[in-house]
mmCIF file of N, CA and C in Angstrom:
data_model
loop_
_atom_site.group_PDB
_atom_site.id
_atom_site.type_symbol
_atom_site.label_atom_id
_atom_site.label_comp_id
_atom_site.label_asym_id
_atom_site.label_seq_id
_atom_site.Cartn_x
_atom_site.Cartn_y
_atom_site.Cartn_z
ATOM 1 N N UNK A 700 109.324 80.349 96.878
ATOM 2 C CA UNK A 700 109.967 81.643 96.873
ATOM 3 C C UNK A 700 111.136 81.662 95.879
ATOM 4 N N UNK A 701 111.859 80.562 95.816
ATOM 5 C CA UNK A 701 112.989 80.488 94.889
ATOM 6 C C UNK A 701 112.512 80.536 93.444
ATOM 7 N N UNK A 702 111.335 79.983 93.181
ATOM 8 C CA UNK A 702 110.776 80.005 91.825
ATOM 9 C C UNK A 702 110.482 81.446 91.421
ATOM 10 N N UNK A 703 109.912 82.212 92.332
ATOM 11 C CA UNK A 703 109.609 83.613 92.056
ATOM 12 C C UNK A 703 110.885 84.415 91.811
ATOM 13 N N UNK A 704 111.920 84.159 92.610
ATOM 14 C CA UNK A 704 113.200 84.849 92.435
ATOM 15 C C UNK A 704 113.818 84.515 91.074
ATOM 16 N N UNK A 705 113.740 83.269 90.673
ATOM 17 C CA UNK A 705 114.277 82.861 89.366
ATOM 18 C C UNK A 705 113.488 83.500 88.225
ATOM 19 N N UNK A 706 112.173 83.547 88.361
ATOM 20 C CA UNK A 706 111.341 84.171 87.329
ATOM 21 C C UNK A 706 111.658 85.659 87.211
ATOM 22 N N UNK A 707 111.805 86.325 88.341
ATOM 23 C CA UNK A 707 112.134 87.748 88.338
ATOM 24 C C UNK A 707 113.508 87.987 87.726
ATOM 25 N N UNK A 708 114.467 87.129 88.039
ATOM 26 C CA UNK A 708 115.804 87.236 87.451
ATOM 27 C C UNK A 708 115.744 87.072 85.939
ATOM 28 N N UNK A 709 114.971 86.122 85.467
ATOM 29 C CA UNK A 709 114.818 85.909 84.032
ATOM 30 C C UNK A 709 114.198 87.105 83.333
ATOM 31 N N UNK A 710 113.211 87.714 83.959
ATOM 32 C CA UNK A 710 112.566 88.899 83.380
ATOM 33 C C UNK A 710 113.561 90.055 83.291
ATOM 34 N N UNK A 711 114.332 90.254 84.369
ATOM 35 C CA UNK A 711 115.328 91.335 84.369
ATOM 36 C C UNK A 711 116.372 91.101 83.280
ATOM 37 N N UNK A 712 116.877 89.868 83.169
ATOM 38 C CA UNK A 712 117.854 89.559 82.121
ATOM 39 C C UNK A 712 117.255 89.792 80.735
ATOM 40 N N UNK A 713 116.001 89.435 80.543
ATOM 41 C CA UNK A 713 115.347 89.634 79.259
ATOM 42 C C UNK A 713 115.199 91.106 78.898
ATOM 43 N N UNK A 714 114.979 91.939 79.904
ATOM 44 C CA UNK A 714 114.854 93.372 79.649
ATOM 45 C C UNK A 714 116.206 94.044 79.432
ATOM 46 N N UNK A 715 117.228 93.595 80.163
ATOM 47 C CA UNK A 715 118.547 94.205 80.066
ATOM 48 C C UNK A 715 119.269 93.763 78.794
ATOM 49 N N UNK A 716 119.131 92.492 78.428
ATOM 50 C CA UNK A 716 119.815 91.942 77.259
ATOM 51 C C UNK A 716 118.790 91.484 76.215
ATOM 52 N N UNK A 717 118.179 92.429 75.497
ATOM 53 C CA UNK A 717 117.157 92.028 74.515
ATOM 54 C C UNK A 717 117.759 91.196 73.389
ATOM 55 N N UNK A 718 116.970 90.256 72.899
ATOM 56 C CA UNK A 718 117.424 89.351 71.851
ATOM 57 C C UNK A 718 116.304 89.210 70.837
ATOM 58 N N UNK A 719 116.640 89.341 69.569
ATOM 59 C CA UNK A 719 115.651 89.190 68.506
ATOM 60 C C UNK A 719 115.566 87.723 68.091
ATOM 61 N N UNK A 720 114.360 87.205 68.090
ATOM 62 C CA UNK A 720 114.129 85.815 67.691
ATOM 63 C C UNK A 720 113.632 85.814 66.244
ATOM 64 N N UNK A 721 114.296 85.069 65.361
ATOM 65 C CA UNK A 721 113.855 85.014 63.963
ATOM 66 C C UNK A 721 112.421 84.505 63.852
ATOM 67 N N UNK A 722 111.696 85.014 62.902
ATOM 68 C CA UNK A 722 110.275 84.658 62.767
ATOM 69 C C UNK A 722 110.068 83.166 62.494
ATOM 70 N N UNK A 723 111.050 82.489 61.928
ATOM 71 C CA UNK A 723 110.921 81.048 61.672
ATOM 72 C C UNK A 723 110.820 80.264 62.981
ATOM 73 N N UNK A 724 111.371 80.810 64.051
ATOM 74 C CA UNK A 724 111.367 80.120 65.342
ATOM 75 C C UNK A 724 110.381 80.714 66.340
ATOM 76 N N UNK A 725 109.654 81.732 65.944
ATOM 77 C CA UNK A 725 108.781 82.414 66.897
ATOM 78 C C UNK A 725 107.682 81.517 67.457
ATOM 79 N N UNK A 726 107.111 80.646 66.640
ATOM 80 C CA UNK A 726 106.063 79.759 67.172
ATOM 81 C C UNK A 726 106.644 78.759 68.166
ATOM 82 N N UNK A 727 107.859 78.284 67.921
ATOM 83 C CA UNK A 727 108.521 77.379 68.864
ATOM 84 C C UNK A 727 108.761 78.076 70.195
ATOM 85 N N UNK A 728 109.310 79.268 70.120
ATOM 86 C CA UNK A 728 109.642 80.011 71.335
ATOM 87 C C UNK A 728 108.372 80.351 72.120
ATOM 88 N N UNK A 729 107.327 80.765 71.421
ATOM 89 C CA UNK A 729 106.076 81.119 72.096
ATOM 90 C C UNK A 729 105.483 79.923 72.837
ATOM 91 N N UNK A 730 105.449 78.773 72.198
ATOM 92 C CA UNK A 730 104.889 77.583 72.829
ATOM 93 C C UNK A 730 105.784 77.113 73.972
ATOM 94 N N UNK A 731 107.087 77.175 73.796
ATOM 95 C CA UNK A 731 108.003 76.763 74.871
ATOM 96 C C UNK A 731 107.848 77.682 76.074
ATOM 97 N N UNK A 732 107.738 78.988 75.837
ATOM 98 C CA UNK A 732 107.549 79.927 76.949
ATOM 99 C C UNK A 732 106.248 79.621 77.670
ATOM 100 N N UNK A 733 105.194 79.341 76.933
ATOM 101 C CA UNK A 733 103.910 79.003 77.554
ATOM 102 C C UNK A 733 104.032 77.727 78.383
ATOM 103 N N UNK A 734 104.731 76.727 77.866
ATOM 104 C CA UNK A 734 104.919 75.471 78.599
ATOM 105 C C UNK A 734 105.732 75.704 79.868
ATOM 106 N N UNK A 735 106.754 76.523 79.774
ATOM 107 C CA UNK A 735 107.580 76.802 80.950
ATOM 108 C C UNK A 735 106.811 77.618 81.982
ATOM 109 N N UNK A 736 105.990 78.557 81.516
ATOM 110 C CA UNK A 736 105.140 79.305 82.450
ATOM 111 C C UNK A 736 104.142 78.381 83.139
ATOM 112 N N UNK A 737 103.645 77.397 82.402
ATOM 113 C CA UNK A 737 102.752 76.409 83.009
ATOM 114 C C UNK A 737 103.458 75.680 84.147
ATOM 115 N N UNK A 738 104.719 75.326 83.941
ATOM 116 C CA UNK A 738 105.479 74.648 84.991
ATOM 117 C C UNK A 738 105.699 75.553 86.194
ATOM 118 N N UNK A 739 106.008 76.809 85.946
ATOM 119 C CA UNK A 739 106.243 77.749 87.045
ATOM 120 C C UNK A 739 104.964 77.975 87.841
ATOM 121 N N UNK A 740 103.848 78.194 87.148
ATOM 122 C CA UNK A 740 102.584 78.384 87.857
ATOM 123 C C UNK A 740 102.138 77.097 88.553
ATOM 124 N N UNK A 741 102.441 75.948 87.953
ATOM 125 C CA UNK A 741 102.149 74.676 88.614
ATOM 126 C C UNK A 741 102.950 74.515 89.895
ATOM 127 N N UNK A 742 104.206 74.942 89.870
ATOM 128 C CA UNK A 742 105.043 74.887 91.073
ATOM 129 C C UNK A 742 104.510 75.829 92.141
ATOM 130 N N UNK A 743 104.085 77.011 91.725
ATOM 131 C CA UNK A 743 103.528 77.961 92.690
ATOM 132 C C UNK A 743 102.228 77.431 93.289
ATOM 133 N N UNK A 744 101.401 76.802 92.470
ATOM 134 C CA UNK A 744 100.155 76.219 92.971
ATOM 135 C C UNK A 744 100.448 75.061 93.926
ATOM 136 N N UNK A 745 101.424 74.237 93.585
ATOM 137 C CA UNK A 745 101.812 73.131 94.475
ATOM 138 C C UNK A 745 102.369 73.670 95.780
ATOM 139 N N UNK A 746 103.059 74.774 95.701
ATOM 140 C CA UNK A 746 103.601 75.399 96.908
ATOM 141 C C UNK A 746 102.485 75.870 97.835
ATOM 142 N N UNK A 747 101.402 76.382 97.272
ATOM 143 C CA UNK A 747 100.279 76.812 98.113
ATOM 144 C C UNK A 747 99.585 75.620 98.765
ATOM 145 N N UNK A 748 99.642 74.461 98.112
ATOM 146 C CA UNK A 748 99.053 73.238 98.683
ATOM 147 C C UNK A 748 100.057 72.482 99.544
ATOM 148 N N UNK A 749 101.260 73.059 99.664
ATOM 149 C CA UNK A 749 102.351 72.454 100.429
ATOM 150 C C UNK A 749 102.717 71.063 99.896
ATOM 151 N N UNK A 750 102.701 70.926 98.576
ATOM 152 C CA UNK A 750 103.064 69.654 97.952
ATOM 153 C C UNK A 750 104.140 69.845 96.879
ATOM 154 N N UNK A 751 104.906 70.940 96.980
ATOM 155 C CA UNK A 751 105.944 71.220 95.991
ATOM 156 C C UNK A 751 107.083 70.221 96.127
ATOM 157 N N UNK A 752 107.527 69.693 94.982
ATOM 158 C CA UNK A 752 108.666 68.784 94.931
ATOM 159 C C UNK A 752 109.595 69.281 93.825
ATOM 160 N N UNK A 753 110.844 69.547 94.183
ATOM 161 C CA UNK A 753 111.792 70.111 93.222
ATOM 162 C C UNK A 753 112.029 69.179 92.035
ATOM 163 N N UNK A 754 112.128 67.877 92.284
ATOM 164 C CA UNK A 754 112.342 66.924 91.184
ATOM 165 C C UNK A 754 111.177 66.931 90.200
ATOM 166 N N UNK A 755 109.972 67.006 90.733
ATOM 167 C CA UNK A 755 108.785 67.074 89.883
ATOM 168 C C UNK A 755 108.791 68.356 89.072
ATOM 169 N N UNK A 756 109.166 69.455 89.721
ATOM 170 C CA UNK A 756 109.209 70.740 89.017
ATOM 171 C C UNK A 756 110.228 70.714 87.889
ATOM 172 N N UNK A 757 111.431 70.251 88.168
ATOM 173 C CA UNK A 757 112.484 70.247 87.148
ATOM 174 C C UNK A 757 112.119 69.325 85.989
ATOM 175 N N UNK A 758 111.609 68.131 86.302
ATOM 176 C CA UNK A 758 111.233 67.212 85.226
ATOM 177 C C UNK A 758 110.064 67.764 84.407
ATOM 178 N N UNK A 759 109.118 68.422 85.053
ATOM 179 C CA UNK A 759 108.005 69.034 84.331
ATOM 180 C C UNK A 759 108.454 70.217 83.502
ATOM 181 N N UNK A 760 109.369 71.011 84.055
ATOM 182 C CA UNK A 760 109.896 72.183 83.353
ATOM 183 C C UNK A 760 110.574 71.761 82.054
ATOM 184 N N UNK A 761 111.477 70.789 82.153
ATOM 185 C CA UNK A 761 112.198 70.310 80.968
ATOM 186 C C UNK A 761 111.264 69.529 80.047
ATOM 187 N N UNK A 762 110.483 68.637 80.617
ATOM 188 C CA UNK A 762 109.585 67.797 79.820
ATOM 189 C C UNK A 762 108.530 68.594 79.077
ATOM 190 N N UNK A 763 107.906 69.558 79.747
ATOM 191 C CA UNK A 763 106.895 70.386 79.087
ATOM 192 C C UNK A 763 107.497 71.199 77.943
ATOM 193 N N UNK A 764 108.679 71.750 78.177
ATOM 194 C CA UNK A 764 109.341 72.525 77.121
ATOM 195 C C UNK A 764 109.662 71.671 75.915
ATOM 196 N N UNK A 765 110.213 70.478 76.154
ATOM 197 C CA UNK A 765 110.555 69.584 75.047
ATOM 198 C C UNK A 765 109.310 69.083 74.321
ATOM 199 N N UNK A 766 108.285 68.728 75.079
ATOM 200 C CA UNK A 766 107.049 68.247 74.464
ATOM 201 C C UNK A 766 106.401 69.331 73.605
ATOM 202 N N UNK A 767 106.389 70.554 74.098
ATOM 203 C CA UNK A 767 105.808 71.650 73.326
ATOM 204 C C UNK A 767 106.587 71.873 72.036
ATOM 205 N N UNK A 768 107.922 71.854 72.121
ATOM 206 C CA UNK A 768 108.748 72.036 70.920
ATOM 207 C C UNK A 768 108.537 70.883 69.948
ATOM 208 N N UNK A 769 108.442 69.666 70.462
ATOM 209 C CA UNK A 769 108.237 68.496 69.615
ATOM 210 C C UNK A 769 106.882 68.549 68.909
ATOM 211 N N UNK A 770 105.831 68.927 69.637
ATOM 212 C CA UNK A 770 104.510 69.053 69.002
ATOM 213 C C UNK A 770 104.536 70.099 67.893
ATOM 214 N N UNK A 771 105.214 71.209 68.150
ATOM 215 C CA UNK A 771 105.303 72.257 67.132
ATOM 216 C C UNK A 771 106.085 71.770 65.922
ATOM 217 N N UNK A 772 107.188 71.060 66.151
ATOM 218 C CA UNK A 772 108.007 70.526 65.054
ATOM 219 C C UNK A 772 107.225 69.511 64.221
ATOM 220 N N UNK A 773 106.571 68.572 64.892
ATOM 221 C CA UNK A 773 105.782 67.564 64.172
ATOM 222 C C UNK A 773 104.664 68.234 63.375
ATOM 223 N N UNK A 774 104.020 69.205 63.984
ATOM 224 C CA UNK A 774 102.958 69.930 63.284
ATOM 225 C C UNK A 774 103.462 70.640 62.042
ATOM 226 N N UNK A 775 104.638 71.239 62.141
ATOM 227 C CA UNK A 775 105.217 71.910 60.973
ATOM 228 C C UNK A 775 105.529 70.905 59.865
ATOM 229 N N UNK A 776 106.065 69.748 60.246
ATOM 230 C CA UNK A 776 106.419 68.729 59.241
ATOM 231 C C UNK A 776 105.176 68.165 58.564
ATOM 232 N N UNK A 777 104.088 68.024 59.320
ATOM 233 C CA UNK A 777 102.847 67.479 58.764
ATOM 234 C C UNK A 777 101.938 68.555 58.172
ATOM 235 N N UNK A 778 102.346 69.798 58.302
ATOM 236 C CA UNK A 778 101.546 70.934 57.862
ATOM 237 C C UNK A 778 100.190 70.972 58.568
ATOM 238 N N UNK A 779 100.230 70.683 59.874
ATOM 239 C CA UNK A 779 99.058 70.722 60.744
ATOM 240 C C UNK A 779 99.427 71.607 61.929
ATOM 241 N N UNK A 780 98.504 72.409 62.369
ATOM 242 C CA UNK A 780 98.797 73.329 63.475
ATOM 243 C C UNK A 780 98.710 72.628 64.829
ATOM 244 N N UNK A 781 99.640 71.695 65.083
ATOM 245 C CA UNK A 781 99.645 70.983 66.360
ATOM 246 C C UNK A 781 100.052 71.882 67.522
ATOM 247 N N UNK A 782 100.721 72.992 67.234
ATOM 248 C CA UNK A 782 101.076 73.898 68.316
ATOM 249 C C UNK A 782 99.824 74.448 68.992
ATOM 250 N N UNK A 783 98.694 74.444 68.269
ATOM 251 C CA UNK A 783 97.438 74.895 68.876
ATOM 252 C C UNK A 783 96.996 73.957 69.992
ATOM 253 N N UNK A 784 97.302 72.663 69.860
ATOM 254 C CA UNK A 784 96.988 71.703 70.922
ATOM 255 C C UNK A 784 97.759 72.077 72.181
ATOM 256 N N UNK A 785 99.059 72.322 72.023
ATOM 257 C CA UNK A 785 99.878 72.717 73.163
ATOM 258 C C UNK A 785 99.393 74.045 73.732
ATOM 259 N N UNK A 786 99.031 74.960 72.868
ATOM 260 C CA UNK A 786 98.542 76.259 73.304
ATOM 261 C C UNK A 786 97.288 76.115 74.160
ATOM 262 N N UNK A 787 96.367 75.292 73.718
ATOM 263 C CA UNK A 787 95.125 75.103 74.463
ATOM 264 C C UNK A 787 95.387 74.389 75.793
ATOM 265 N N UNK A 788 96.153 73.309 75.760
ATOM 266 C CA UNK A 788 96.407 72.534 76.981
ATOM 267 C C UNK A 788 97.190 73.343 78.005
ATOM 268 N N UNK A 789 98.311 73.911 77.583
ATOM 269 C CA UNK A 789 99.124 74.669 78.530
ATOM 270 C C UNK A 789 98.415 75.943 78.974
ATOM 271 N N UNK A 790 97.678 76.583 78.082
ATOM 272 C CA UNK A 790 96.916 77.772 78.459
ATOM 273 C C UNK A 790 95.849 77.455 79.489
ATOM 274 N N UNK A 791 95.134 76.361 79.288
ATOM 275 C CA UNK A 791 94.104 75.946 80.249
ATOM 276 C C UNK A 791 94.720 75.635 81.601
ATOM 277 N N UNK A 792 95.823 74.896 81.601
ATOM 278 C CA UNK A 792 96.493 74.563 82.860
ATOM 279 C C UNK A 792 97.050 75.803 83.540
ATOM 280 N N UNK A 793 97.546 76.746 82.758
ATOM 281 C CA UNK A 793 98.083 77.980 83.310
ATOM 282 C C UNK A 793 96.998 78.748 84.051
ATOM 283 N N UNK A 794 95.837 78.895 83.437
ATOM 284 C CA UNK A 794 94.738 79.592 84.092
ATOM 285 C C UNK A 794 94.211 78.822 85.296
ATOM 286 N N UNK A 795 94.194 77.504 85.209
ATOM 287 C CA UNK A 795 93.758 76.685 86.340
ATOM 288 C C UNK A 795 94.702 76.848 87.532
ATOM 289 N N UNK A 796 96.004 76.788 87.272
ATOM 290 C CA UNK A 796 96.980 76.972 88.352
ATOM 291 C C UNK A 796 96.899 78.383 88.926
ATOM 292 N N UNK A 797 96.703 79.372 88.059
ATOM 293 C CA UNK A 797 96.584 80.743 88.541
ATOM 294 C C UNK A 797 95.365 80.891 89.441
ATOM 295 N N UNK A 798 94.259 80.252 89.083
ATOM 296 C CA UNK A 798 93.061 80.363 89.924
ATOM 297 C C UNK A 798 93.273 79.669 91.270
ATOM 298 N N UNK A 799 94.039 78.580 91.300
ATOM 299 C CA UNK A 799 94.361 77.922 92.567
ATOM 300 C C UNK A 799 95.177 78.854 93.453
ATOM 301 N N UNK A 800 96.170 79.501 92.878
ATOM 302 C CA UNK A 800 97.006 80.440 93.631
ATOM 303 C C UNK A 800 96.163 81.615 94.117
ATOM 304 N N UNK A 801 95.340 82.141 93.233
ATOM 305 C CA UNK A 801 94.490 83.289 93.587
ATOM 306 C C UNK A 801 93.545 82.947 94.731
ATOM 307 N N UNK A 802 92.896 81.792 94.657
ATOM 308 C CA UNK A 802 91.974 81.379 95.723
ATOM 309 C C UNK A 802 92.694 81.205 97.054
ATOM 310 N N UNK A 803 93.897 80.651 97.005
ATOM 311 C CA UNK A 803 94.673 80.439 98.232
ATOM 312 C C UNK A 803 94.965 81.776 98.924
ATOM 313 N N UNK A 804 95.486 82.727 98.155
ATOM 314 C CA UNK A 804 95.841 84.017 98.756
ATOM 315 C C UNK A 804 94.613 84.848 99.108
ATOM 316 N N UNK A 805 93.546 84.710 98.363
ATOM 317 C CA UNK A 805 92.304 85.392 98.710
ATOM 318 C C UNK A 805 91.760 84.860 100.036
ATOM 319 N N UNK A 806 91.818 83.549 100.232
ATOM 320 C CA UNK A 806 91.372 82.962 101.503
ATOM 321 C C UNK A 806 92.236 83.460 102.659
ATOM 322 N N UNK A 807 93.545 83.580 102.450
ATOM 323 C CA UNK A 807 94.423 84.104 103.500
ATOM 324 C C UNK A 807 94.063 85.544 103.858
ATOM 325 N N UNK A 808 93.810 86.355 102.845
ATOM 326 C CA UNK A 808 93.463 87.756 103.085
ATOM 327 C C UNK A 808 92.138 87.867 103.832
ATOM 328 N N UNK A 809 91.157 87.106 103.399
ATOM 329 C CA UNK A 809 89.849 87.134 104.060
ATOM 330 C C UNK A 809 89.970 86.683 105.509
ATOM 331 N N UNK A 810 90.754 85.643 105.767
ATOM 332 C CA UNK A 810 90.952 85.157 107.138
ATOM 333 C C UNK A 810 91.601 86.230 108.002
ATOM 334 N N UNK A 811 92.614 86.896 107.477
ATOM 335 C CA UNK A 811 93.284 87.956 108.234
ATOM 336 C C UNK A 811 92.345 89.129 108.498
ATOM 337 N N UNK A 812 91.546 89.494 107.512
ATOM 338 C CA UNK A 812 90.597 90.594 107.704
ATOM 339 C C UNK A 812 89.536 90.242 108.735
ATOM 340 N N UNK A 813 89.059 89.007 108.724
ATOM 341 C CA UNK A 813 88.065 88.572 109.703
ATOM 342 C C UNK A 813 88.645 88.627 111.114
ATOM 343 N N UNK A 814 89.887 88.160 111.253
ATOM 344 C CA UNK A 814 90.526 88.208 112.570
ATOM 345 C C UNK A 814 90.710 89.638 113.041
ATOM 346 N N UNK A 815 91.061 90.526 112.119
ATOM 347 C CA UNK A 815 91.330 91.917 112.471
ATOM 348 C C UNK A 815 90.067 92.637 112.875
ATOM 349 N N UNK A 816 88.971 92.436 112.140
ATOM 350 C CA UNK A 816 87.762 93.191 112.399
ATOM 351 C C UNK A 816 86.758 92.494 113.319
ATOM 352 N N UNK A 817 86.897 91.211 113.522
ATOM 353 C CA UNK A 817 85.967 90.478 114.387
ATOM 354 C C UNK A 817 86.448 90.399 115.822
ATOM 355 N N UNK A 818 87.679 90.744 116.080
ATOM 356 C CA UNK A 818 88.199 90.690 117.465
ATOM 357 C C UNK A 818 88.082 92.002 118.146
#
């Protein structure tokens, strides 16, 4: 629940205080945001499995962001699109975590509906 509150707070701050990101840094910011979203969705998925650990979340949040930025930086220096690797990995994990969350809540809804209409 705290993760959702923090995400909502971040969205509100982003809408209230808009900031222009220079195009030279846009690929870094995009990959970092994707990595951080992966951590948030991973935390939400772990929460549905009742295995959420704050230390794991914080280390993954910081580590994923730094790793994504580092891959993008190395790719730029080598003139290779390494940010695509991060994009594919974090994107795949993001969708996987989202499907875990979706299945969990869908099962809860179906269970509640069965109890309501079968009794």
